[in-house]
CSV table of C-alpha atoms in Angstrom, one decimal:
chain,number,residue,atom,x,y,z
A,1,UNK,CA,-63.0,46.0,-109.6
A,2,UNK,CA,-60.0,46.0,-111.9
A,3,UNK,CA,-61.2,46.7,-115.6
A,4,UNK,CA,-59.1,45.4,-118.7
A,5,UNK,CA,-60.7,46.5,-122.1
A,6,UNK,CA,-59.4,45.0,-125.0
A,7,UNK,CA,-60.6,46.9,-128.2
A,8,UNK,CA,-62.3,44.0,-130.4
A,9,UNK,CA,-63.2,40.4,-129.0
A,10,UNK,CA,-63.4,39.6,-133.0
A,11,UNK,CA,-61.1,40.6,-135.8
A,12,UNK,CA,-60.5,39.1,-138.8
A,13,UNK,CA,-57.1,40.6,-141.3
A,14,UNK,CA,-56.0,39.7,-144.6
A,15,UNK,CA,-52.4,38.9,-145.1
A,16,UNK,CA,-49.8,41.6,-145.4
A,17,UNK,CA,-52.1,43.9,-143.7
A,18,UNK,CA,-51.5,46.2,-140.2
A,19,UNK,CA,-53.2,45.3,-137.3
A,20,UNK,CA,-53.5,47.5,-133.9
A,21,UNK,CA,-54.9,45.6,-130.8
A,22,UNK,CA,-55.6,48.2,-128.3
A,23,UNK,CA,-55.7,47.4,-124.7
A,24,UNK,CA,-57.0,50.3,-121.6
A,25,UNK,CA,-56.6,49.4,-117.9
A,26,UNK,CA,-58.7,51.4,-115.4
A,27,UNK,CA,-56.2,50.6,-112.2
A,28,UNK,CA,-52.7,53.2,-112.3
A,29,UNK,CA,-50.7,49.9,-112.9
A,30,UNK,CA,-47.5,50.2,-114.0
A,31,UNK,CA,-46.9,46.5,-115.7
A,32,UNK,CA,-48.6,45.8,-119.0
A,33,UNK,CA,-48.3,42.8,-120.6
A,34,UNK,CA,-49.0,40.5,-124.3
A,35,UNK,CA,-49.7,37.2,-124.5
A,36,UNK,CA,-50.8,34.9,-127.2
A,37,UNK,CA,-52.4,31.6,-126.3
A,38,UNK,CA,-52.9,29.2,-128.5
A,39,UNK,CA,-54.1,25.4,-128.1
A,40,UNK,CA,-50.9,23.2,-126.9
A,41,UNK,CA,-49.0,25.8,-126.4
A,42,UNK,CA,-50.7,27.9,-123.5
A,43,UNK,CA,-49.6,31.4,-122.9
A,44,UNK,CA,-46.7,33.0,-124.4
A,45,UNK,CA,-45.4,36.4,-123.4
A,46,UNK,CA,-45.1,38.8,-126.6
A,47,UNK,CA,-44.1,42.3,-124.9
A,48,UNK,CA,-44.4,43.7,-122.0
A,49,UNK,CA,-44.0,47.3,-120.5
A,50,UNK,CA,-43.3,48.5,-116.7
A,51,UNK,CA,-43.9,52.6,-118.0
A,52,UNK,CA,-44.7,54.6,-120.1
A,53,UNK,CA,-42.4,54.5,-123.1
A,54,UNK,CA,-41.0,51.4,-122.3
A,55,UNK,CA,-41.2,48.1,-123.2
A,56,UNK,CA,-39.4,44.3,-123.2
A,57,UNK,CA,-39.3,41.8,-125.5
A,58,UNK,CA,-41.2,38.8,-124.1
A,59,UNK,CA,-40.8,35.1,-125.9
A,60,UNK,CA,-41.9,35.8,-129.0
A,61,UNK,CA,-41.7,39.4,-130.3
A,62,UNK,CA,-40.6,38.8,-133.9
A,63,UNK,CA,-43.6,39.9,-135.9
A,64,UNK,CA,-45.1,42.4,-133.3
A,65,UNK,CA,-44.5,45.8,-131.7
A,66,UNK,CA,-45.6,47.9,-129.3
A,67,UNK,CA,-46.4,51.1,-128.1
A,68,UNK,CA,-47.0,52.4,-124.9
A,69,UNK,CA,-47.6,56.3,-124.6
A,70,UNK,CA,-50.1,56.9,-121.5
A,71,UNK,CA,-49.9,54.5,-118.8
A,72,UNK,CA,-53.6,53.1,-119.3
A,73,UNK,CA,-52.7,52.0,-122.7
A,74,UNK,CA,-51.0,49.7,-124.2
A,75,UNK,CA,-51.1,48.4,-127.8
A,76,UNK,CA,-49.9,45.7,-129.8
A,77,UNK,CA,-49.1,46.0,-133.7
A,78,UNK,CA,-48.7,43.6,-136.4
A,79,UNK,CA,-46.7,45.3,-138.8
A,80,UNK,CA,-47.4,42.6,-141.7
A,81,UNK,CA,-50.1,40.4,-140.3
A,82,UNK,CA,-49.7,36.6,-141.4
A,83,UNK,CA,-51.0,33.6,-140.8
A,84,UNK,CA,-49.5,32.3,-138.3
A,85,UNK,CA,-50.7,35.1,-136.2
A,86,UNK,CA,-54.0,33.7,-136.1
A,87,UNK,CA,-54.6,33.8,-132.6
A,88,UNK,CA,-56.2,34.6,-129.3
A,89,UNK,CA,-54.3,37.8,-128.1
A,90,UNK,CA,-54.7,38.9,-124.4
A,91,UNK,CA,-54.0,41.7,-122.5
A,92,UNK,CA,-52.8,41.6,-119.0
A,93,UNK,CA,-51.7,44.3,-116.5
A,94,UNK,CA,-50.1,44.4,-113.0
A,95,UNK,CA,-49.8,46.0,-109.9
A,96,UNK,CA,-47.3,46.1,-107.1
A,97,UNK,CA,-48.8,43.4,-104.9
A,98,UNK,CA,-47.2,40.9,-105.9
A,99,UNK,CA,-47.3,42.1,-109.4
A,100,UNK,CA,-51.0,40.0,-109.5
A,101,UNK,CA,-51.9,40.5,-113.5
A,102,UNK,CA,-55.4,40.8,-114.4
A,103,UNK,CA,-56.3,39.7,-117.8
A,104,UNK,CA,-58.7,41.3,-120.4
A,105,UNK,CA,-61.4,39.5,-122.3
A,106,UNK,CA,-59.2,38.9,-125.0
A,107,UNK,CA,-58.8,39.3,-129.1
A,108,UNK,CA,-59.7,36.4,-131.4
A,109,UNK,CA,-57.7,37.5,-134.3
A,110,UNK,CA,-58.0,35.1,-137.6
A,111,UNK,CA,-55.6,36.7,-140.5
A,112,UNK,CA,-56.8,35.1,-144.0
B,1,UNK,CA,-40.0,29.4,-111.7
B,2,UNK,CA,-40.7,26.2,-109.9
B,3,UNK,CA,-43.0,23.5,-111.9
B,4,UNK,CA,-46.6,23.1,-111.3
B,5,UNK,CA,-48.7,20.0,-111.6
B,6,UNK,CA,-52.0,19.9,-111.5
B,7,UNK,CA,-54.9,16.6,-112.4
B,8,UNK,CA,-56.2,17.2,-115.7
B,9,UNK,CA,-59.7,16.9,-114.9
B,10,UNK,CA,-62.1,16.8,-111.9
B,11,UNK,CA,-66.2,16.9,-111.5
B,12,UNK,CA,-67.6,18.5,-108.8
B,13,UNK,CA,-71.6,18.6,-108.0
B,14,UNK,CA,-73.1,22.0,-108.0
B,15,UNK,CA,-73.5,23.5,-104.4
B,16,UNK,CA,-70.7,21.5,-102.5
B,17,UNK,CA,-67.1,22.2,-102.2
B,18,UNK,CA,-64.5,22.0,-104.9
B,19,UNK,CA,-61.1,21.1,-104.0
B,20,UNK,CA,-58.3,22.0,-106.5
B,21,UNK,CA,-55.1,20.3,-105.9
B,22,UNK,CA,-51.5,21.6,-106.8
B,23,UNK,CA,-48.4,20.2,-106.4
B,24,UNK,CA,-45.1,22.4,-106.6
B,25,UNK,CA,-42.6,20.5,-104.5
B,26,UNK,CA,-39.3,22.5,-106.2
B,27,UNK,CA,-41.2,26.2,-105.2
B,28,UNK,CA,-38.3,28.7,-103.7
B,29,UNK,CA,-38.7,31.3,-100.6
B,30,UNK,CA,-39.4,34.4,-102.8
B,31,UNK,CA,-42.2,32.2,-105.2
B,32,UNK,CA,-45.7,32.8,-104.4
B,33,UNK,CA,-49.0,30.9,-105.5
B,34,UNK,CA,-51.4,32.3,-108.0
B,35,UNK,CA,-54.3,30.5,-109.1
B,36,UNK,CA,-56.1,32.0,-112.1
B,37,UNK,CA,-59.5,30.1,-114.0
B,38,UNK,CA,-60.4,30.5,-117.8
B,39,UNK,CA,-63.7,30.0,-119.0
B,40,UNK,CA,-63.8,28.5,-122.6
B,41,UNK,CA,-62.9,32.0,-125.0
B,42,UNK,CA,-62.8,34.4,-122.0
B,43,UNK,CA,-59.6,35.7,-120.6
B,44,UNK,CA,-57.9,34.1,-117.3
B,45,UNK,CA,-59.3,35.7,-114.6
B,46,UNK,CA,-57.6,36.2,-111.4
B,47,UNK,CA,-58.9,34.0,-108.4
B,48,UNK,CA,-56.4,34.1,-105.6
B,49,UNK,CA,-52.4,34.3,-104.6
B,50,UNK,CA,-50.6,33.8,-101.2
B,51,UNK,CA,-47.0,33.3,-100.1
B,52,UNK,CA,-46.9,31.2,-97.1
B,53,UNK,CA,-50.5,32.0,-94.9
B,54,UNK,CA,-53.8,30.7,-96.2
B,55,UNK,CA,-55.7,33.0,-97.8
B,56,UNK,CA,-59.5,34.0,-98.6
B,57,UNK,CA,-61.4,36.2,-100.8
B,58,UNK,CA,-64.8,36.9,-101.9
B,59,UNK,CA,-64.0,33.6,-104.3
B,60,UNK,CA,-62.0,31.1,-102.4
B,61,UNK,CA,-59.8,29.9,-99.9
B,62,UNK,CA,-56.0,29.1,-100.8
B,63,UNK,CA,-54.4,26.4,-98.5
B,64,UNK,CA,-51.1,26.3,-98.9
B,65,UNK,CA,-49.5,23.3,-96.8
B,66,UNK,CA,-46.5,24.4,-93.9
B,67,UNK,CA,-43.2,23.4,-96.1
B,68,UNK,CA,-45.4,24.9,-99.1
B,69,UNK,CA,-45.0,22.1,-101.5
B,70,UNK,CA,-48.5,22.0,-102.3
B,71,UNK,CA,-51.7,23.9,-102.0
B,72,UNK,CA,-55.4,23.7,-102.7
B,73,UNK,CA,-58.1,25.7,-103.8
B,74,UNK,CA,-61.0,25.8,-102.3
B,75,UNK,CA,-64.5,27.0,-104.3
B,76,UNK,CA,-66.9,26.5,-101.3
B,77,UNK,CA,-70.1,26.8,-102.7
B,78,UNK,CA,-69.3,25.4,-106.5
B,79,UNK,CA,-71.9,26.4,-108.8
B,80,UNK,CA,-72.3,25.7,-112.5
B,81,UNK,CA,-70.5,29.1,-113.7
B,82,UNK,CA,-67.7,27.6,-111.9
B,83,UNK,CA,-66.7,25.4,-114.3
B,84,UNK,CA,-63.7,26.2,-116.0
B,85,UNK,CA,-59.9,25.7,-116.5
B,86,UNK,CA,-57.9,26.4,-113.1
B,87,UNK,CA,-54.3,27.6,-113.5
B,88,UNK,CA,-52.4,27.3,-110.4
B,89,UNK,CA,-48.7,28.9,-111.2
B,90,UNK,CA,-45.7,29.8,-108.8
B,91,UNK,CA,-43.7,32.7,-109.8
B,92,UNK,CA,-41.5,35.3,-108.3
B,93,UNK,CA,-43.3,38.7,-109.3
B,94,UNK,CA,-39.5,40.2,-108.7
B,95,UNK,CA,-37.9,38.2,-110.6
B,96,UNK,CA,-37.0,39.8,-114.0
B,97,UNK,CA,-39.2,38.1,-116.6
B,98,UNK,CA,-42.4,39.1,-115.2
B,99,UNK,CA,-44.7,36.7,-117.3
B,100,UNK,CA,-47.1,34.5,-115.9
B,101,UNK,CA,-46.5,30.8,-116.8
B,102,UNK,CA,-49.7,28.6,-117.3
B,103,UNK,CA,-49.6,24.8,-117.3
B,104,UNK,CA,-52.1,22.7,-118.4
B,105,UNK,CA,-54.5,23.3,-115.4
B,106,UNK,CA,-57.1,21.4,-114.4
B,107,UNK,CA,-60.6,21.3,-116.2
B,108,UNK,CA,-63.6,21.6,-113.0
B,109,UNK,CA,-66.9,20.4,-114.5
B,110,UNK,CA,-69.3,21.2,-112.2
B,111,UNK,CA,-72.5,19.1,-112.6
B,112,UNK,CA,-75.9,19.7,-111.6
Protein backbone atom coordinates (compact mmCIF):
# COMPACT_ATOMS: atom_id res chain seq x y z
CA UNK A 1 0.00 0.00 0.00
CA UNK A 2 1.12 3.54 -0.73
CA UNK A 3 2.02 5.35 2.61
CA UNK A 4 1.89 9.27 2.96
CA UNK A 5 3.03 10.47 6.52
CA UNK A 6 2.42 13.86 7.33
CA UNK A 7 4.40 14.90 10.46
CA UNK A 8 1.60 16.36 12.95
CA UNK A 9 -2.29 15.81 12.39
CA UNK A 10 -2.52 18.80 15.06
CA UNK A 11 -0.45 22.02 15.23
CA UNK A 12 -1.24 25.00 16.66
CA UNK A 13 1.50 28.50 15.89
CA UNK A 14 1.46 31.88 17.19
CA UNK A 15 1.66 34.70 14.68
CA UNK A 16 4.99 35.67 13.28
CA UNK A 17 6.28 32.41 14.04
CA UNK A 18 8.11 29.51 11.51
CA UNK A 19 6.29 26.61 10.83
CA UNK A 20 7.83 23.28 8.98
CA UNK A 21 5.11 20.68 7.89
CA UNK A 22 7.02 17.69 6.95
CA UNK A 23 5.64 15.15 4.60
CA UNK A 24 7.59 11.25 3.80
CA UNK A 25 6.22 9.00 0.98
CA UNK A 26 7.18 5.32 1.07
CA UNK A 27 6.50 4.77 -2.94
CA UNK A 28 9.87 6.17 -5.29
CA UNK A 29 7.37 8.84 -6.72
CA UNK A 30 8.68 11.51 -8.38
CA UNK A 31 5.63 14.18 -7.96
CA UNK A 32 5.04 15.80 -4.64
CA UNK A 33 2.53 18.06 -4.08
CA UNK A 34 0.77 20.98 -1.34
CA UNK A 35 -2.52 21.67 -0.97
CA UNK A 36 -4.64 23.69 1.42
CA UNK A 37 -8.28 22.98 1.72
CA UNK A 38 -10.42 24.98 3.32
CA UNK A 39 -14.37 25.05 3.55
CA UNK A 40 -15.84 26.73 0.20
CA UNK A 41 -12.94 26.86 -1.35
CA UNK A 42 -11.80 23.02 -1.76
CA UNK A 43 -8.29 22.22 -2.60
CA UNK A 44 -5.82 24.69 -3.66
CA UNK A 45 -2.38 23.73 -5.03
CA UNK A 46 0.46 25.56 -2.93
CA UNK A 47 3.85 23.89 -4.44
CA UNK A 48 4.58 21.15 -5.97
CA UNK A 49 7.93 19.25 -7.00
CA UNK A 50 8.66 16.59 -9.85
CA UNK A 51 12.59 15.91 -8.21
CA UNK A 52 14.60 16.37 -6.04
CA UNK A 53 15.63 20.04 -5.82
CA UNK A 54 12.84 21.23 -7.62
CA UNK A 55 9.85 22.75 -7.19
CA UNK A 56 6.71 24.94 -8.93
CA UNK A 57 4.67 27.48 -7.67
CA UNK A 58 1.06 26.12 -7.46
CA UNK A 59 -1.97 28.75 -6.92
CA UNK A 60 -1.15 30.20 -3.99
CA UNK A 61 2.58 30.22 -2.93
CA UNK A 62 2.87 33.68 -1.46
CA UNK A 63 3.43 32.99 2.25
CA UNK A 64 4.95 29.43 1.86
CA UNK A 65 8.13 27.66 0.66
CA UNK A 66 9.43 24.60 0.09
CA UNK A 67 12.10 22.27 0.23
CA UNK A 68 12.65 19.15 -1.32
CA UNK A 69 16.16 17.43 -0.76
CA UNK A 70 15.56 13.49 -0.86
CA UNK A 71 12.95 12.33 -3.01
CA UNK A 72 10.69 10.82 -0.07
CA UNK A 73 10.45 14.18 1.45
CA UNK A 74 8.98 17.03 0.97
CA UNK A 75 8.26 19.99 3.30
CA UNK A 76 6.37 23.00 3.47
CA UNK A 77 7.42 26.20 5.43
CA UNK A 78 5.70 29.18 6.72
CA UNK A 79 8.20 31.66 6.95
CA UNK A 80 5.96 34.13 9.09
CA UNK A 81 2.88 32.11 10.00
CA UNK A 82 -0.36 34.31 10.07
CA UNK A 83 -3.67 33.90 10.42
CA UNK A 84 -4.92 33.37 7.52
CA UNK A 85 -2.98 30.26 7.25
CA UNK A 86 -5.15 28.61 9.54
CA UNK A 87 -5.74 25.56 7.70
CA UNK A 88 -5.95 22.02 6.78
CA UNK A 89 -2.59 21.30 4.86
CA UNK A 90 -2.21 18.03 2.81
CA UNK A 91 0.26 16.32 1.33
CA UNK A 92 -0.08 14.42 -1.84
CA UNK A 93 2.35 12.54 -4.08
CA UNK A 94 2.29 10.90 -7.56
CA UNK A 95 3.45 8.33 -9.71
CA UNK A 96 3.77 7.72 -13.43
CA UNK A 97 0.41 5.96 -14.01
CA UNK A 98 -1.42 8.43 -14.73
CA UNK A 99 0.34 10.57 -12.23
CA UNK A 100 -2.68 9.00 -9.64
CA UNK A 101 -1.75 11.32 -6.27
CA UNK A 102 -2.22 9.68 -3.04
CA UNK A 103 -2.98 11.98 -0.17
CA UNK A 104 -1.65 11.92 3.38
CA UNK A 105 -3.81 12.23 6.57
CA UNK A 106 -3.32 15.76 6.64
CA UNK A 107 -2.14 18.86 9.03
CA UNK A 108 -4.80 20.88 10.91
CA UNK A 109 -2.79 23.91 11.48
CA UNK A 110 -4.57 26.84 13.65
CA UNK A 111 -1.95 30.00 13.91
CA UNK A 112 -3.24 32.31 16.97
CA UNK B 1 -9.55 20.48 -17.38
CA UNK B 2 -13.05 19.65 -18.31
CA UNK B 3 -15.94 20.43 -15.54
CA UNK B 4 -17.33 17.94 -13.29
CA UNK B 5 -20.77 17.79 -11.86
CA UNK B 6 -21.75 15.68 -9.43
CA UNK B 7 -25.48 15.59 -7.01
CA UNK B 8 -24.67 17.01 -3.81
CA UNK B 9 -26.08 14.42 -1.67
CA UNK B 10 -27.19 10.77 -1.92
CA UNK B 11 -28.23 7.92 0.97
CA UNK B 12 -27.51 4.63 0.37
CA UNK B 13 -28.60 1.50 2.81
CA UNK B 14 -25.78 -0.40 4.26
CA UNK B 15 -25.08 -3.69 2.32
CA UNK B 16 -26.53 -2.73 -1.23
CA UNK B 17 -24.91 -0.96 -4.03
CA UNK B 18 -24.00 2.62 -4.23
CA UNK B 19 -24.10 4.33 -7.46
CA UNK B 20 -22.16 7.62 -7.81
CA UNK B 21 -23.02 9.56 -10.70
CA UNK B 22 -20.67 12.13 -12.73
CA UNK B 23 -21.33 14.05 -15.44
CA UNK B 24 -18.31 15.61 -17.51
CA UNK B 25 -19.85 16.15 -21.03
CA UNK B 26 -16.80 18.86 -22.14
CA UNK B 27 -13.96 15.86 -21.06
CA UNK B 28 -11.09 15.76 -23.98
CA UNK B 29 -9.17 12.49 -25.51
CA UNK B 30 -6.09 12.80 -23.25
CA UNK B 31 -8.52 13.45 -19.75
CA UNK B 32 -8.95 10.57 -17.63
CA UNK B 33 -11.39 9.99 -14.58
CA UNK B 34 -10.36 9.91 -11.03
CA UNK B 35 -12.60 9.42 -8.28
CA UNK B 36 -11.17 10.13 -4.84
CA UNK B 37 -13.53 10.00 -1.29
CA UNK B 38 -12.78 12.16 1.95
CA UNK B 39 -13.96 11.19 5.16
CA UNK B 40 -14.77 14.24 7.49
CA UNK B 41 -10.89 15.47 8.73
CA UNK B 42 -9.04 12.67 6.92
CA UNK B 43 -7.23 13.20 3.75
CA UNK B 44 -8.83 12.27 0.06
CA UNK B 45 -8.13 8.96 -0.40
CA UNK B 46 -7.68 7.46 -3.76
CA UNK B 47 -10.63 5.11 -4.95
CA UNK B 48 -10.31 4.59 -8.72
CA UNK B 49 -9.23 6.18 -12.29
CA UNK B 50 -9.80 4.99 -15.98
CA UNK B 51 -9.50 6.48 -19.45
CA UNK B 52 -11.99 4.97 -21.69
CA UNK B 53 -12.53 0.94 -20.35
CA UNK B 54 -14.37 0.20 -17.10
CA UNK B 55 -12.38 -0.41 -14.48
CA UNK B 56 -12.35 -2.46 -11.04
CA UNK B 57 -10.42 -2.61 -7.92
CA UNK B 58 -10.47 -4.12 -4.59
CA UNK B 59 -12.93 -0.90 -3.88
CA UNK B 60 -15.14 -0.30 -6.90
CA UNK B 61 -16.08 -0.44 -10.31
CA UNK B 62 -15.77 2.72 -12.60
CA UNK B 63 -18.22 2.76 -15.60
CA UNK B 64 -17.45 5.14 -17.80
CA UNK B 65 -20.22 5.46 -20.62
CA UNK B 66 -18.87 4.84 -24.67
CA UNK B 67 -18.59 8.75 -25.85
CA UNK B 68 -17.25 9.23 -22.02
CA UNK B 69 -19.39 12.04 -21.00
CA UNK B 70 -20.29 10.53 -17.89
CA UNK B 71 -19.40 7.79 -15.51
CA UNK B 72 -20.38 6.01 -12.33
CA UNK B 73 -19.04 4.67 -9.36
CA UNK B 74 -19.92 1.72 -8.19
CA UNK B 75 -19.40 0.68 -4.17
CA UNK B 76 -20.97 -2.84 -4.36
CA UNK B 77 -21.33 -3.79 -0.97
CA UNK B 78 -21.83 -0.09 0.76
CA UNK B 79 -21.11 -0.30 4.33
CA UNK B 80 -21.30 2.41 6.94
CA UNK B 81 -17.45 3.39 6.75
CA UNK B 82 -18.42 4.20 3.26
CA UNK B 83 -19.89 7.27 3.93
CA UNK B 84 -18.05 10.06 2.81
CA UNK B 85 -17.41 12.91 0.36
CA UNK B 86 -16.81 11.35 -3.34
CA UNK B 87 -14.70 13.57 -5.68
CA UNK B 88 -14.98 12.60 -9.17
CA UNK B 89 -12.33 14.87 -11.26
CA UNK B 90 -11.07 14.66 -14.95
CA UNK B 91 -7.68 15.83 -15.59
CA UNK B 92 -4.84 15.27 -17.91
CA UNK B 93 -1.95 13.97 -15.68
CA UNK B 94 0.38 15.41 -18.71
CA UNK B 95 -0.80 18.32 -18.87
CA UNK B 96 1.51 20.96 -17.10
CA UNK B 97 -0.28 22.02 -13.93
CA UNK B 98 -0.38 18.69 -12.40
CA UNK B 99 -2.88 19.58 -9.52
CA UNK B 100 -5.88 17.74 -8.79
CA UNK B 101 -9.07 19.85 -9.05
CA UNK B 102 -11.93 18.85 -6.54
CA UNK B 103 -15.47 20.02 -6.99
CA UNK B 104 -18.01 19.89 -4.54
CA UNK B 105 -18.47 16.14 -4.67
CA UNK B 106 -21.14 14.25 -3.55
CA UNK B 107 -21.91 13.49 0.22
CA UNK B 108 -22.87 9.29 0.36
CA UNK B 109 -24.63 8.72 3.72
CA UNK B 110 -24.84 5.28 4.10
CA UNK B 111 -27.65 4.26 6.54
CA UNK B 112 -28.13 1.24 8.48
Amino acid sequence: DVKVTQSSRYLVKRTGEKVFLECVQDMDHENMFWYRQDPGLGLRLIYFSYDVKMKEKGDIPEGYSVSREKKERFSLILESASTNQTSMYLCASGGLEADTQYFGPGTRLTVL
Amino acid sequence: DAKTTQPPSMDCAEGRAANLPCNHSTISGNEYVYWYRQIHSQGPQYIIHGLKNNETNEMASLIITEDRKSSTLILPHATLRDTAVYYCIVRDPWYNNNDMRFGAGTRLTVKP
